[in-house]
XYZ file of C-alpha atoms in Angstrom:
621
model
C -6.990 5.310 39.746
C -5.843 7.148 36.371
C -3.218 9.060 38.222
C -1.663 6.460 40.091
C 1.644 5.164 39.223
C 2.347 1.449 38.517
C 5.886 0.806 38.722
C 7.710 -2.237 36.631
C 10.910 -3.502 36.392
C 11.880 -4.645 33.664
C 15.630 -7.697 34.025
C 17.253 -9.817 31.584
C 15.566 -13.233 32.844
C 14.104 -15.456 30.586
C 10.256 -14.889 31.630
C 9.786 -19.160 30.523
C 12.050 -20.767 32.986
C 10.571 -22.660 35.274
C 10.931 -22.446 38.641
C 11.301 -23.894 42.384
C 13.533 -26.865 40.429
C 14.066 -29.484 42.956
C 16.752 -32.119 42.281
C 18.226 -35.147 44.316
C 21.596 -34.317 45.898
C 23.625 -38.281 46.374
C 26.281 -36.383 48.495
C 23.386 -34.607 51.324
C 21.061 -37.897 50.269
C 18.741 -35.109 50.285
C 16.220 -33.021 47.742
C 17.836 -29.519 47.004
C 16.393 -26.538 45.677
C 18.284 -25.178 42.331
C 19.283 -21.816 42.413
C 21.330 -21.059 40.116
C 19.147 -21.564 36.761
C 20.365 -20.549 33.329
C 18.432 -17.493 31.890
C 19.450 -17.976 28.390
C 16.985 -18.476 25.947
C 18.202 -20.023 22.340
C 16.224 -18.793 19.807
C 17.640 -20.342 16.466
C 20.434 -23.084 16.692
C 22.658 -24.180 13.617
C 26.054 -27.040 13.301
C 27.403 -25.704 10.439
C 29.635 -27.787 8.327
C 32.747 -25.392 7.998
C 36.769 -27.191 8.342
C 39.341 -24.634 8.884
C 42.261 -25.157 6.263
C 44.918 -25.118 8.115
C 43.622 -28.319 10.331
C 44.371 -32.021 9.174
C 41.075 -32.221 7.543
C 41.591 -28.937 5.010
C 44.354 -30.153 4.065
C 43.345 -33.516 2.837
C 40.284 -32.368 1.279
C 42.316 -29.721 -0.516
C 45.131 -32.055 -1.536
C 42.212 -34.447 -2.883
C 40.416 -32.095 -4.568
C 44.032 -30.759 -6.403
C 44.630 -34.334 -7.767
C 41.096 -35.080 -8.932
C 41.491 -31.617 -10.851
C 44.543 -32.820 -12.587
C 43.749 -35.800 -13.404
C 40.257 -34.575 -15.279
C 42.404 -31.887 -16.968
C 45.110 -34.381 -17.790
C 47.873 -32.090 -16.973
C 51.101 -33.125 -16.144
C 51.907 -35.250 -12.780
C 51.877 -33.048 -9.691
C 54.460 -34.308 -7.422
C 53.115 -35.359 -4.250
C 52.597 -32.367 -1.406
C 55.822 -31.676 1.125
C 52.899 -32.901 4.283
C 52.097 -36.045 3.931
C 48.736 -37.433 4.457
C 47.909 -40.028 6.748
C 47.438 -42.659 4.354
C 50.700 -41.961 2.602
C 52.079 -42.393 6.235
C 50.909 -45.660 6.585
C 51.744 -46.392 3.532
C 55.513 -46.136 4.339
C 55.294 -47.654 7.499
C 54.242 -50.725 6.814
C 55.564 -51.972 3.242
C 53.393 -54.803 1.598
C 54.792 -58.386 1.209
C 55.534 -57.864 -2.829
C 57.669 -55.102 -1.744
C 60.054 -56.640 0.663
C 60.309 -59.524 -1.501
C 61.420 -57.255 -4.395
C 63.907 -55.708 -1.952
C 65.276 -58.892 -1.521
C 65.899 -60.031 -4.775
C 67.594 -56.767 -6.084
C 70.021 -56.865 -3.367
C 73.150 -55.013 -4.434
C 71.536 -53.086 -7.371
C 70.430 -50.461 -4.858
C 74.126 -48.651 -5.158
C 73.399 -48.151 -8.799
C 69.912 -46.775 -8.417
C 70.775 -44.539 -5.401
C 73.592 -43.240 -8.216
C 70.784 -42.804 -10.818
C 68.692 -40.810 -8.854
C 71.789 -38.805 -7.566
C 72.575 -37.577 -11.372
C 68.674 -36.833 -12.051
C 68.543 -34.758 -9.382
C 71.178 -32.732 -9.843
C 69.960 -32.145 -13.873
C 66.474 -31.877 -13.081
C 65.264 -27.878 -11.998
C 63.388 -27.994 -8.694
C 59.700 -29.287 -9.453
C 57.087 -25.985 -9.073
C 54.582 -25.348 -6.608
C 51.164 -26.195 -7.986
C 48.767 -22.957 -7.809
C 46.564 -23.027 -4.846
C 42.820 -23.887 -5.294
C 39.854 -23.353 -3.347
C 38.108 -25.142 -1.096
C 35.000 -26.855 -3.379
C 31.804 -24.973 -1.402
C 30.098 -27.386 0.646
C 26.736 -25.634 0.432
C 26.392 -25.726 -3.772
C 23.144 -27.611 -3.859
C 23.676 -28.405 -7.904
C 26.008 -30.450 -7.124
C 24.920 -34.614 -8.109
C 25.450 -35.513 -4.452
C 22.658 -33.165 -3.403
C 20.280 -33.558 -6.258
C 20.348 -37.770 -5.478
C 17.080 -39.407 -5.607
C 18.095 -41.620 -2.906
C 16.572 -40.060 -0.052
C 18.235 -41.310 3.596
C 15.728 -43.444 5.452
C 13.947 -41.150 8.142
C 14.568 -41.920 11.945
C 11.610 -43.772 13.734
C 11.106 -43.025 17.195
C 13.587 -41.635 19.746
C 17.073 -42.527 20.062
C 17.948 -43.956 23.899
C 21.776 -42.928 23.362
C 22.305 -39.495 24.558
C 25.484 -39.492 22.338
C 23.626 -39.442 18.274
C 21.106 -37.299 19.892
C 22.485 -34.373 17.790
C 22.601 -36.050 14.923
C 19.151 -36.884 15.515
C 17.530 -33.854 15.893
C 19.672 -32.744 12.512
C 17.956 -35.553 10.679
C 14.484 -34.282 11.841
C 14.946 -30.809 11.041
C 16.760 -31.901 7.431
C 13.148 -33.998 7.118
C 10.576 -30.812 8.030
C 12.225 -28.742 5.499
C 11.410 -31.366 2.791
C 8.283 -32.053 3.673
C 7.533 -28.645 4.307
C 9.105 -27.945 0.340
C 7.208 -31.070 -1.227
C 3.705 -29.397 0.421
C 4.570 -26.247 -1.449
C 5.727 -27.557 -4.485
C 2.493 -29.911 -4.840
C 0.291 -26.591 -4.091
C 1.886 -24.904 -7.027
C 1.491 -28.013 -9.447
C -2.531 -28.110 -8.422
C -2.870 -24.143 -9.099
C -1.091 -24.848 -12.308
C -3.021 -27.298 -13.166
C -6.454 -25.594 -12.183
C -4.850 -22.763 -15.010
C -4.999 -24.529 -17.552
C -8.265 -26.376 -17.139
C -10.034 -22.635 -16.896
C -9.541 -22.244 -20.932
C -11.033 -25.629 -21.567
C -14.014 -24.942 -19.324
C -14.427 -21.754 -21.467
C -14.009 -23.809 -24.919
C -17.178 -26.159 -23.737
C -19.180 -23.811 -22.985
C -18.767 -21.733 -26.114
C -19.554 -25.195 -27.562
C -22.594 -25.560 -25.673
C -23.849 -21.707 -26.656
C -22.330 -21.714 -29.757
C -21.069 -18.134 -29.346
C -17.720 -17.236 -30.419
C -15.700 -15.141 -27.353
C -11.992 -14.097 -27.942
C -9.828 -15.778 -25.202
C -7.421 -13.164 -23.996
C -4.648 -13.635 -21.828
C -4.602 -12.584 -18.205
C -1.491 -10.268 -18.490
C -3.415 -8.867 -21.807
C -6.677 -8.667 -19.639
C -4.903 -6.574 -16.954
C -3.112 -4.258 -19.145
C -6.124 -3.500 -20.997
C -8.454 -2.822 -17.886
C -5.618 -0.645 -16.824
C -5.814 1.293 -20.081
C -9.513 1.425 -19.994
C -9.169 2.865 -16.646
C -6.958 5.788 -17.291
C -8.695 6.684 -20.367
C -12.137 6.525 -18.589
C -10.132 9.030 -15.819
C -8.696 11.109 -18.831
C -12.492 11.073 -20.689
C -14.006 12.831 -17.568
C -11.064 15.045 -17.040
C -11.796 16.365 -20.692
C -15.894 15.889 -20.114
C -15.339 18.403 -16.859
C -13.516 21.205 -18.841
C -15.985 21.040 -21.795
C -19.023 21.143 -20.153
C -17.307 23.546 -17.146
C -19.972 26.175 -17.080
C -22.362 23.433 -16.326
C -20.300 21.828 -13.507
C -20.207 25.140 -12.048
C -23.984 25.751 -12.515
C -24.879 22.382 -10.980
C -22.287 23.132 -7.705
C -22.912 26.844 -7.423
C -25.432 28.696 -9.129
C -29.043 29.977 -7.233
C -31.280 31.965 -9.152
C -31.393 35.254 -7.248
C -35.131 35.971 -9.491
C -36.682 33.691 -7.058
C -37.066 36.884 -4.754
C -39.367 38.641 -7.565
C -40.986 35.685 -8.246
C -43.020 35.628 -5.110
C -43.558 31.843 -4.039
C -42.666 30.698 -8.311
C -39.857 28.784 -9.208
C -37.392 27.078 -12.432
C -35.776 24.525 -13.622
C -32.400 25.216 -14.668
C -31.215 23.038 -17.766
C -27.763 20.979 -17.279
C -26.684 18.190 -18.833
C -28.636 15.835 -21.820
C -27.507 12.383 -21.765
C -28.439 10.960 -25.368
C -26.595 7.394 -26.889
C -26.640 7.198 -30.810
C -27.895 3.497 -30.374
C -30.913 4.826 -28.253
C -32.424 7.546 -30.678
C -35.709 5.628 -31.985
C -36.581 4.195 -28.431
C -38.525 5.438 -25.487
C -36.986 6.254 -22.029
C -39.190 3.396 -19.898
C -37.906 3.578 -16.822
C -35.888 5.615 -14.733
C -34.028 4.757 -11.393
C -31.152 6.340 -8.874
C -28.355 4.203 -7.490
C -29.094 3.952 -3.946
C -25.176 4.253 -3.147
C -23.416 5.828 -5.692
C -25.769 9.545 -5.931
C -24.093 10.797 -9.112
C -25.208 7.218 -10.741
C -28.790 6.236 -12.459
C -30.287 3.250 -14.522
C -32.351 3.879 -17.793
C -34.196 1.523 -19.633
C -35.374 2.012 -23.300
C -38.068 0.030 -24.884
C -41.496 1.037 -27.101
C -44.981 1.865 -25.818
C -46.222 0.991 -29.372
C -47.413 -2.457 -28.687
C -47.671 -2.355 -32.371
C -44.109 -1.325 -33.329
C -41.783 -3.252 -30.565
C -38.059 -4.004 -31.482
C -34.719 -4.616 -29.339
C -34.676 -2.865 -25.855
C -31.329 -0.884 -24.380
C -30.432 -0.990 -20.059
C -27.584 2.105 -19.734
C -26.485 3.844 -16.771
C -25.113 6.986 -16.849
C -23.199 9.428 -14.268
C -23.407 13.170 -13.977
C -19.667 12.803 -13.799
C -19.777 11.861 -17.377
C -22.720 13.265 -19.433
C -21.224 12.108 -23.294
C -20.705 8.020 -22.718
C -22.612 5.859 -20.452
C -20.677 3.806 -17.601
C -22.422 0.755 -18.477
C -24.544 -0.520 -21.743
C -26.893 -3.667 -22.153
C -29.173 -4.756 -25.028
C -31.748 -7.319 -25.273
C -34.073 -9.083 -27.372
C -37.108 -6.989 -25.919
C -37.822 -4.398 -24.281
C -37.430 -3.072 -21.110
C -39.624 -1.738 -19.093
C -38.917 -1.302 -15.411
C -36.119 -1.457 -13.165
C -35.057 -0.997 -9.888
C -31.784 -1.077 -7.497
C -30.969 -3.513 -5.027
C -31.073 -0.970 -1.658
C -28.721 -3.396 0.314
C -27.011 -4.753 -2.759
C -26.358 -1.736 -4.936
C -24.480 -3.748 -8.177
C -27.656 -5.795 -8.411
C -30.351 -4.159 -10.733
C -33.830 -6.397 -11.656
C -34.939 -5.525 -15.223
C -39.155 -6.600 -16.554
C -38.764 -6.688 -20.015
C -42.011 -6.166 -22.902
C -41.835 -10.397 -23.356
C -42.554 -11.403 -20.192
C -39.567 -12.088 -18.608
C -37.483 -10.674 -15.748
C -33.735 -10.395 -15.521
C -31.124 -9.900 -12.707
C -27.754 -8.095 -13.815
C -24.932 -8.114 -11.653
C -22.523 -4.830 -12.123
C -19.733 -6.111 -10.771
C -19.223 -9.319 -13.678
C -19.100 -6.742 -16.371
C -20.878 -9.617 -18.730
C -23.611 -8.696 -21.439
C -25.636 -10.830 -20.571
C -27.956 -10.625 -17.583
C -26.701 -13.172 -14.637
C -29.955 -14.529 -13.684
C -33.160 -14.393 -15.906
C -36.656 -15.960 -16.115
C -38.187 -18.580 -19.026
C -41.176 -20.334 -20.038
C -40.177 -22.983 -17.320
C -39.219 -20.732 -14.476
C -43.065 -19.121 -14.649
C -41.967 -15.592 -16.906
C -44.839 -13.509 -16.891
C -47.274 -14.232 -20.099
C -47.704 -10.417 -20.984
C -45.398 -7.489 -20.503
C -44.162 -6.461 -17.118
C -46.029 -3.358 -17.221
C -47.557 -1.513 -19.712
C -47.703 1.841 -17.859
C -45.250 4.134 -16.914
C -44.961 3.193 -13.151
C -42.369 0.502 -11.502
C -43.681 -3.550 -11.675
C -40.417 -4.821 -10.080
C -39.508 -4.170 -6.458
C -36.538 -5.833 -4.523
C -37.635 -6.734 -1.396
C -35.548 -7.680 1.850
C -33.471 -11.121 1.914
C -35.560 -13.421 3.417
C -35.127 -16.073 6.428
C -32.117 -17.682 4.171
C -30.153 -14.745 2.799
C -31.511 -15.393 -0.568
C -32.484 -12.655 -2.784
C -35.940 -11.931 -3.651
C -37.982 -9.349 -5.309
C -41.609 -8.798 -6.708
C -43.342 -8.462 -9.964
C -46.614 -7.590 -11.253
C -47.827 -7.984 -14.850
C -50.563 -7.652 -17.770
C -51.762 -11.204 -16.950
C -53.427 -10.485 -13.549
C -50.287 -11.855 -11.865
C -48.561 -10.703 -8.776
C -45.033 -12.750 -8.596
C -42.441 -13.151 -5.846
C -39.195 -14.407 -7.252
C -36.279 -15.543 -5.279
C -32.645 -16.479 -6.360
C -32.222 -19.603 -4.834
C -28.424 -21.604 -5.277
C -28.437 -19.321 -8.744
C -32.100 -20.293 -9.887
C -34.754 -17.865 -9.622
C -37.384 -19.872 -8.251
C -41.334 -18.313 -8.545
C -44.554 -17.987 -6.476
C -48.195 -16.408 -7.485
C -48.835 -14.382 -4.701
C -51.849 -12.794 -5.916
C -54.184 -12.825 -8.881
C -55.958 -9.934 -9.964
C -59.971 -10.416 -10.990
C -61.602 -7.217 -13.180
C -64.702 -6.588 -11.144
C -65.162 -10.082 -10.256
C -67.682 -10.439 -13.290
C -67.260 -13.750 -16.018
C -67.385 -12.900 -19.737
C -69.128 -15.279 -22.143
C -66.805 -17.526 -24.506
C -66.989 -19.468 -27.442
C -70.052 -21.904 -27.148
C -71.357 -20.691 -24.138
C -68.344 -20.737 -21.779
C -68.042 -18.633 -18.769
C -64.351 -16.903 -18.888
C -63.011 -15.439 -16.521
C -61.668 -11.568 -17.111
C -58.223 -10.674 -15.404
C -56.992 -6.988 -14.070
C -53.953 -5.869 -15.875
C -51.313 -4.823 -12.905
C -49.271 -2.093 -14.729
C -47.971 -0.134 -11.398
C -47.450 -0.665 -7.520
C -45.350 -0.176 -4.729
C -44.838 -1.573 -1.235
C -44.735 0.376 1.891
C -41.654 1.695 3.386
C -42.309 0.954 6.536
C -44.502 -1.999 6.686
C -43.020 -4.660 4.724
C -46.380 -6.856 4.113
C -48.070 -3.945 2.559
C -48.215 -2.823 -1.013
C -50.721 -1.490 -3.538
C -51.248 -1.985 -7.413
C -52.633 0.178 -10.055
C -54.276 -1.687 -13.113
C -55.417 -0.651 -16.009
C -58.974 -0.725 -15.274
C -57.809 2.515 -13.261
C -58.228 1.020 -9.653
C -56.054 0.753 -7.089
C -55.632 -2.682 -4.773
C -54.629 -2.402 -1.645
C -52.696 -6.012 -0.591
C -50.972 -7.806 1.772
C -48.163 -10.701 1.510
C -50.180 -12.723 3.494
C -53.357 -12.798 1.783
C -53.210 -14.325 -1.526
C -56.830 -14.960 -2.246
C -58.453 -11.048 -1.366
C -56.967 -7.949 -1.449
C -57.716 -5.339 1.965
C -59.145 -2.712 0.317
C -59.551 -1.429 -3.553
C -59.892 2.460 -4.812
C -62.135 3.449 -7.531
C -59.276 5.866 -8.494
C -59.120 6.506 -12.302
C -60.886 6.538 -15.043
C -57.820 5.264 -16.776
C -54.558 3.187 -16.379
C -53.187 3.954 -12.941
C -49.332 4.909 -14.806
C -47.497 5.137 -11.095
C -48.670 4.885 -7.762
C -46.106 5.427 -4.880
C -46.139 5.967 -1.363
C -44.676 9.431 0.512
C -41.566 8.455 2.164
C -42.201 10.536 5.287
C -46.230 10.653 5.883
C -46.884 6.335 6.765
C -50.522 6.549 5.138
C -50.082 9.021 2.053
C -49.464 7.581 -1.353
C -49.735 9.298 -4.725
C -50.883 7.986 -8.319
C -51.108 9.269 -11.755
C -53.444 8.258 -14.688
C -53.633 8.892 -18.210
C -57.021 10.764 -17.603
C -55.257 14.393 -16.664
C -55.078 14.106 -13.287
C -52.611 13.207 -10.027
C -54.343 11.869 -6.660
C -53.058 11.845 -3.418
C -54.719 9.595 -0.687
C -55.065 8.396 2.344
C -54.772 4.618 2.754
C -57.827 4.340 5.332
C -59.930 6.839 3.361
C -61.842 5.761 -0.076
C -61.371 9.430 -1.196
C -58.678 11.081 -2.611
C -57.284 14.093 -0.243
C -56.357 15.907 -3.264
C -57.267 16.051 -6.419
C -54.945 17.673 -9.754
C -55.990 18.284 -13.554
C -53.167 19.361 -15.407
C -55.380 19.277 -18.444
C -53.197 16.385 -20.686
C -52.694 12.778 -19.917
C -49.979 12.408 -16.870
C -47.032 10.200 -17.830
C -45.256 10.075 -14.395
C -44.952 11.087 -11.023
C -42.316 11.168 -7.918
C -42.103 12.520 -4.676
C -39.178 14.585 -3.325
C -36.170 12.779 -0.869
C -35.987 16.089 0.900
C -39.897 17.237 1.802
C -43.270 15.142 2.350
C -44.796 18.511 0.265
C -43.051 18.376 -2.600
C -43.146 16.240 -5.726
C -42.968 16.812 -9.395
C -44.925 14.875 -12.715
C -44.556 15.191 -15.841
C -47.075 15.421 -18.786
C -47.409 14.560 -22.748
C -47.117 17.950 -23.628
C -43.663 18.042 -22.678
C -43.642 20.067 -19.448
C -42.491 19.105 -15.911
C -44.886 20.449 -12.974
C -43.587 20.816 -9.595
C -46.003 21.221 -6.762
C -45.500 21.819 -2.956
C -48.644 21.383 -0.392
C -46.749 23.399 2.244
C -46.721 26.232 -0.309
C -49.956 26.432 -2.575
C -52.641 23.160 -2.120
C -53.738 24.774 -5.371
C -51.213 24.941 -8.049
C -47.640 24.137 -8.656
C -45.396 26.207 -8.332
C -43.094 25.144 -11.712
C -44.851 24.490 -14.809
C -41.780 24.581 -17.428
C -41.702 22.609 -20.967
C -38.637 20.079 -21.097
C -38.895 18.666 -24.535
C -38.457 21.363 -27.270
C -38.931 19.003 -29.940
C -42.690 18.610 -31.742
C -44.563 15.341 -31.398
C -42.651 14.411 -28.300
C -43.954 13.380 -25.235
C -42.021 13.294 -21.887
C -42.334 9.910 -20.210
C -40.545 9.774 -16.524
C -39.218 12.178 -13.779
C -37.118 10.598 -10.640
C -35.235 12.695 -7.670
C -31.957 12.742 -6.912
C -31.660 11.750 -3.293
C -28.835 13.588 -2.336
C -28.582 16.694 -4.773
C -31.444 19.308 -5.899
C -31.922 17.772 -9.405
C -33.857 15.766 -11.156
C -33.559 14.219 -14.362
C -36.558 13.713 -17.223
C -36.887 11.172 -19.730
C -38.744 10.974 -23.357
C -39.676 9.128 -26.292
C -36.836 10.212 -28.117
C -34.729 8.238 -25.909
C -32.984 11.788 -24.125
C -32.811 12.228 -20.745
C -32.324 16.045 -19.762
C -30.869 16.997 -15.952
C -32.219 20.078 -14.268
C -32.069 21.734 -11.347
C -34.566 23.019 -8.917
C -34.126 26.827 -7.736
C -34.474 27.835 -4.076
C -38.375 28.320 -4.129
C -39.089 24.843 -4.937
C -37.046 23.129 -2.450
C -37.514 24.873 0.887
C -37.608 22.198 3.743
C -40.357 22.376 5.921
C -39.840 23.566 9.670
C-alpha cells in the first residue's frame, strides 16, 4: 500500500461551485441543465471612488476647487475657464426675466458698449492662465466632512430593488468597519482604565499594612530586571573564573588514592556558601530542589531555646557559591523546610513560633504568600525541635488543592491545605507520652503529650508515615487512623533527631538520636537490623539517591561519616572532620540527587560542599 501511486490532478476550477444547476428554459418550456458555470472565485471586491480628469466630472471639481482657493486667498479675479461648465451653459441659454427687460430698456446703447469693450480689449494684455492645482484627495480622512458626528442612519433589512443593491452592500460593509473600530477602541479605554486603578489598589493596601513600598514604573521595572539579569549572568561568569580550580574539581577530578586505600574513601572540599547576615545563626534545615539539581533551600534559626532571635530562608546554587539566588527573613526562626516535588517554586517553611509558611518563588515578594495564625490553628510550640524534617508536602488531593503535613512540640500531627488562598487545618493525630496522667495543681489528673520533633511518610504508600518524639520512640501511623497509631518502637534513649525511610528497600527506614547512635529497621520488626555508636551525639542523617547501602550522618564533633552495608556492615567507610573551627558542631547533611556531592551545614551558619570519591559511591550490581 506504501508503494502504490495515487495520482491527482490538480485544474483551475473553483472547488465551491455548486453543481448539476438546473434552471427553467421559457423558449424549450423545459428544465435545462447549466453547463457552462463560471469558475471564478472573488476573493476581495472594492468601488473605488476615483474620476479621471479629463472627463466632465474632473473638470468641474477642479474648476470648483480653483475658485474656492481664490476666493479664501483673496487673490485677484480668475477669469472664467475657456470650457464652460454646465451650469454656465444654462445659464446663457435661458436669460432670466430682469435680464431681457434690461435689454429692452437700453435699446440703442448697445453700439456704444460693444465700442467700449472693443478699445479695452485691444489695451488690455491677454489675461494669464491660472497655475494648475491638484485634485483635493478624496481619501484624507482629517478632513471635517469625514470626522462629522452625524453618522448616516444604518439600512434595516434587505432592499427588494436589485438596482441600490450595491449601494447597499457598501453601506453594510462602511457599518462593520465601525463597529468593528468602536469594539476596539472601547477595549483599549477598559485596559486603560484597569492601569490606572492598579496604583490605587496598591496605595490602599499600603494603607491597610501601613508599610511604605516605592511605586516604580513598569518601563523602570523592566529595565531594571533586565539589568539585574545581566549582572546576575556577568556575577557567575566572574564566580566561574575565580573559583575555576573548583569547577574543574567538582566536573573532573577522581582521587586515584582510592586504589591504596583498599575499600576507604574522602571527601573532597569545594565550595563554602556563608552570608554576612547569617554568621550568629544555626543551619536548621537543609533541602535539594527537586527540579533544578544545582539549587538547595537553607534555613537558619537557634537551637538555644534560651537565646532565639530573627530566622533567615536562602537558597543558594553551586553555580554561584558568593551570593544566594534568593533571601528571606522572619520574625522567628526557621526550622524545617521542604520542596514542593510537583510544584518546585513552592517551598513550606515551620518556623520556632509555631507557625507554618508557604513561599512562592516565582512572586519574588518578602513576604511568605500563605502563612498560618492563632486563628488558622498554628502550632502552640515550635515545629520541631530536633534536627529532622516536621513539614512534608503531600500529593494534591481530590480538588487540586495543595496540602502538606506538620508535626510539632505540642503532641500535634497537622494536615494543612491551601484552599481558595486560605490554609485551612485538621488534627490528624495526637501524640500521648506513655499513655500515663500526671498530677496537677489541687489534685487534677493532666494529661502528658509526646513532643513530635521528626517523621516522614512512605514513598510508596501514601497513608503511611512515622514520627520520632522526643521521648525517643518512634510511631508508626496511618492517615486513616486518627485515634491509635499501628505500631510504636522503643528506639532511643533520646530525641529521635531524623527518621527517614530508604528510597529503594519499601520496609527499611533509618533514625538518628542524640544518644550516639544511628538505627536502621525494619517496619514489621520491633528490633533494629542494625545498630551504630559513633561515640558523640548524632545531629543528622540521609540516605544516598544513587544506592539503598549507602548513607552518610553527621556528628557534634564536627565530622561527616559515610557508611555502605554492601561494603562493611561494620564501619563506615569515611570518617572525615568538616568543621575546622573549635566549639562548633555540624548540624545537617542532604544528597545531591543527581551529582556525587553533598553539602553539610553548622552552627556557624556555613554550609561546606564536598564530594564523594569513587569508593564511596559504587552502585550495587
Amino acid at each position: 500500500e506504501l508503494k502504490q501511486e495515487i495520482i491527482r490532478t490538480l485544474t483551475a476550477d473553483n472547488p465551491h461551485v455548486p453543481r448539476d444547476i438546473v434552471r427553467y428554459n421559457f423558449k424549450e418550456r423545459a428544465y435545462k441543465l447549466v453547463d457552462d458555470v463560471d469558475q471564478t472565485a472573488v476573493h476581495f471586491t472594492l468601488n473605488g471612488y476615483l474620476i479621471h480628469k479629463d472627463s466632465d466630472e474632473g473638470r468641474r471639481q477642479s474648476i470648483r476647487s480653483c475658485t474656492e482657493a481664490g476666493s479664501f486667498i483673496e487673490k485677484a479675479p480668475v477669469e472664467a475657464a475657456t470650457e464652460p461648465t454646465e451650469e454656465a451653459e444654462t445659464k446663457d441659454e435661458e436669460p432670466t426675466e430682469e435680464a431681457e427687460g434690461e435689454e429692452g430698456g437700453e435699446g440703442g446703447g448697445e453700439g456704444e458698449h460693444e465700442a467700449e469693450a472693443a478699445e479695452a480689449a485691444e489695451e488690455e494684455p491677454p489675461p494669464q492662465k491660472p497655475p494648475e492645482r491638484k485634485l483635493a484627495n478624496q481619501f484624507n480622512f482629517i478632513e471635517r466632512g469625514s470626522t462629522t458626528y452625524h453618522y448616516p442612519l444604518r439600512e434595516k433589512g434587505l432592499q427588494t430593488d436589485p438596482a441600490p443593491f450595491e449601494t447597499f452592500s457598501d453601506n453594510v460593509n462602511q457599518w462593520f468597519i465601525y463597529d468593528s473600530y468602536m469594539e476596539e477602541l472601547e477595549r483599549m479605554e477598559k485596559a486603560k482604565e484597569k492601569e490606572k486603578a492598579k496604583p490605587v489598589a496598591v496605595k490602599k493596601e499600603e494603607q491597610k499594612t501601613g508599610r511604605k513600598f516605592s511605586i516604580v514604573e513598569p518601563p523602570h521595572v523592566d529595565s531594571l530586571s533586565m539589568v539585574a539579569k545581566a549582572a546576575k549572568i556577568a556575577e557567575r561568569m566572574v564566580n566561574l573564573n575565580t573559583y575555576d580550580d573548583i569547577a574543574q574539581d567538582f566536573k573532573y577530578f577522581e582521587d586515584a588514592s582510592d586504589e591504596y586505600r583498599g575499600q576507604k574513601g574522602t571527601l573532597l572540599p569545594l565550595w563554602t556558601f556563608q552570608y554576612e547576615k547569617t554568621k550568629k545563626l544555626a543551619v536548621t534545615a537543609l533541602s535539594w530542589n527537586p527540579k533544578y539539581k544545582d539549587l538547595f533551600a537553607a534555613g537558619y534559626g537557634s537551637y538555644d531555646f534560651m537565646n532565639q532571635g530573627h530566622g533567615m530562608l536562602l537558597l543558594y546554587t553551586l553555580k554561584n557559591p558568593s551570593f544566594p539566588e534568593y533571601s528571606f527573613s522572619s520574625e522567628s526562626g526557621v526550622m524545617c523546610l521542604d520542596f514542593h516535588s510537583d510544584h518546585p517554586h513552592l517551598l513550606v517553611v515551620g518556623f520556632y513560633d509555631g507557625n507554618v509558611a508557604i513561599y512562592n518563588l516565582k512572586r519574588g515578594s518578602p513576604q511568605p504568600s500563605h502563612k498560618s495564625s492563632a486563628k488558622s490553628g498554628k502550632h502552640t510550640e515550635p515545629v520541631w525541635q530536633g534536627r529532622g524534617r516536621a513539614v512534608k508536602w503531600q500529593k494534591d488531593d481530590m480538588d487540586s488543592n495543595r496540602n502538606f503535613f506538620s508535626v510539632s512540640s505540642d503532641g500535634r500531627i497537622v494536615s494543612w491545605t491551601l484552599v481558595k488562598n486560605e490554609l485551612v487545618h485538621m488534627d490528624v493525630i495526637k501524640l500521648s507520652a506513655d499513655e500515663t496522667t500526671m498530677q496537677g495543681p489541687e489534685g487534677l489528673q493532666l494529661q502528658t503529650l509526646g513532643s513530635g520533633i521528626s517523621f516522614d511518610f512512605h514513598k510508596k504508600i501514601d497513608y503511611l508515615f512515622l514520627v520520632g518524639t522526643e521521648e525517643g520512640k518512634i510511631y508508626k501511623c496511618s492517615k486513616s487512623y486518627s485515634s491509635q497509631f499501628l505500631d510504636v518502637f522503643e528506639a532511643h534513649h533520646m530525641a529521635v533527631d531524623t527518621v527517614s525511610w530508604n528510597p529503594f528497600h519499601l520496609k527499611v527506614f533509618i533514625s538518628c538520636s542524640s544518644d550516639w547512635t544511628v538505627k536502621i529497621w525494619d517496619h514489621t520488626i520491633k528490633t533494629p537490623l542494625f545498630v551504630y555508636d559513633l561515640a558523640t551525639a548524632v545531629g543528622d542523617v540521609a540516605w544516598s539517591p544513587y544506592s539503598s547501602t549507602v548513607f552518610a550522618a553527621v556528628t557534634i564533633d564536627g565530622q561527616a561519616h559515610v557508611f555502605d552495608l554492601n561494603v562493611n556492615k561494620l564501619e563506615p567507610l569515611c570518617s572525615q572532620l568538616v568543621v575546622t573551627r573549635k566549639k562548633n558542631k555540624t548540624t545537617h547533611v542532604q544528597f545531591n540527587p543527581a551529582d556525587p556531592v553533598i553539602i553539610v551545614g553548622d552552627e556557624r551558619g556555613l554550609i561546606t560542599c564536598l564530594k564523594l570519591s569513587p569508593n564511596l559511591r559504587k552502585k550495587p550490581k
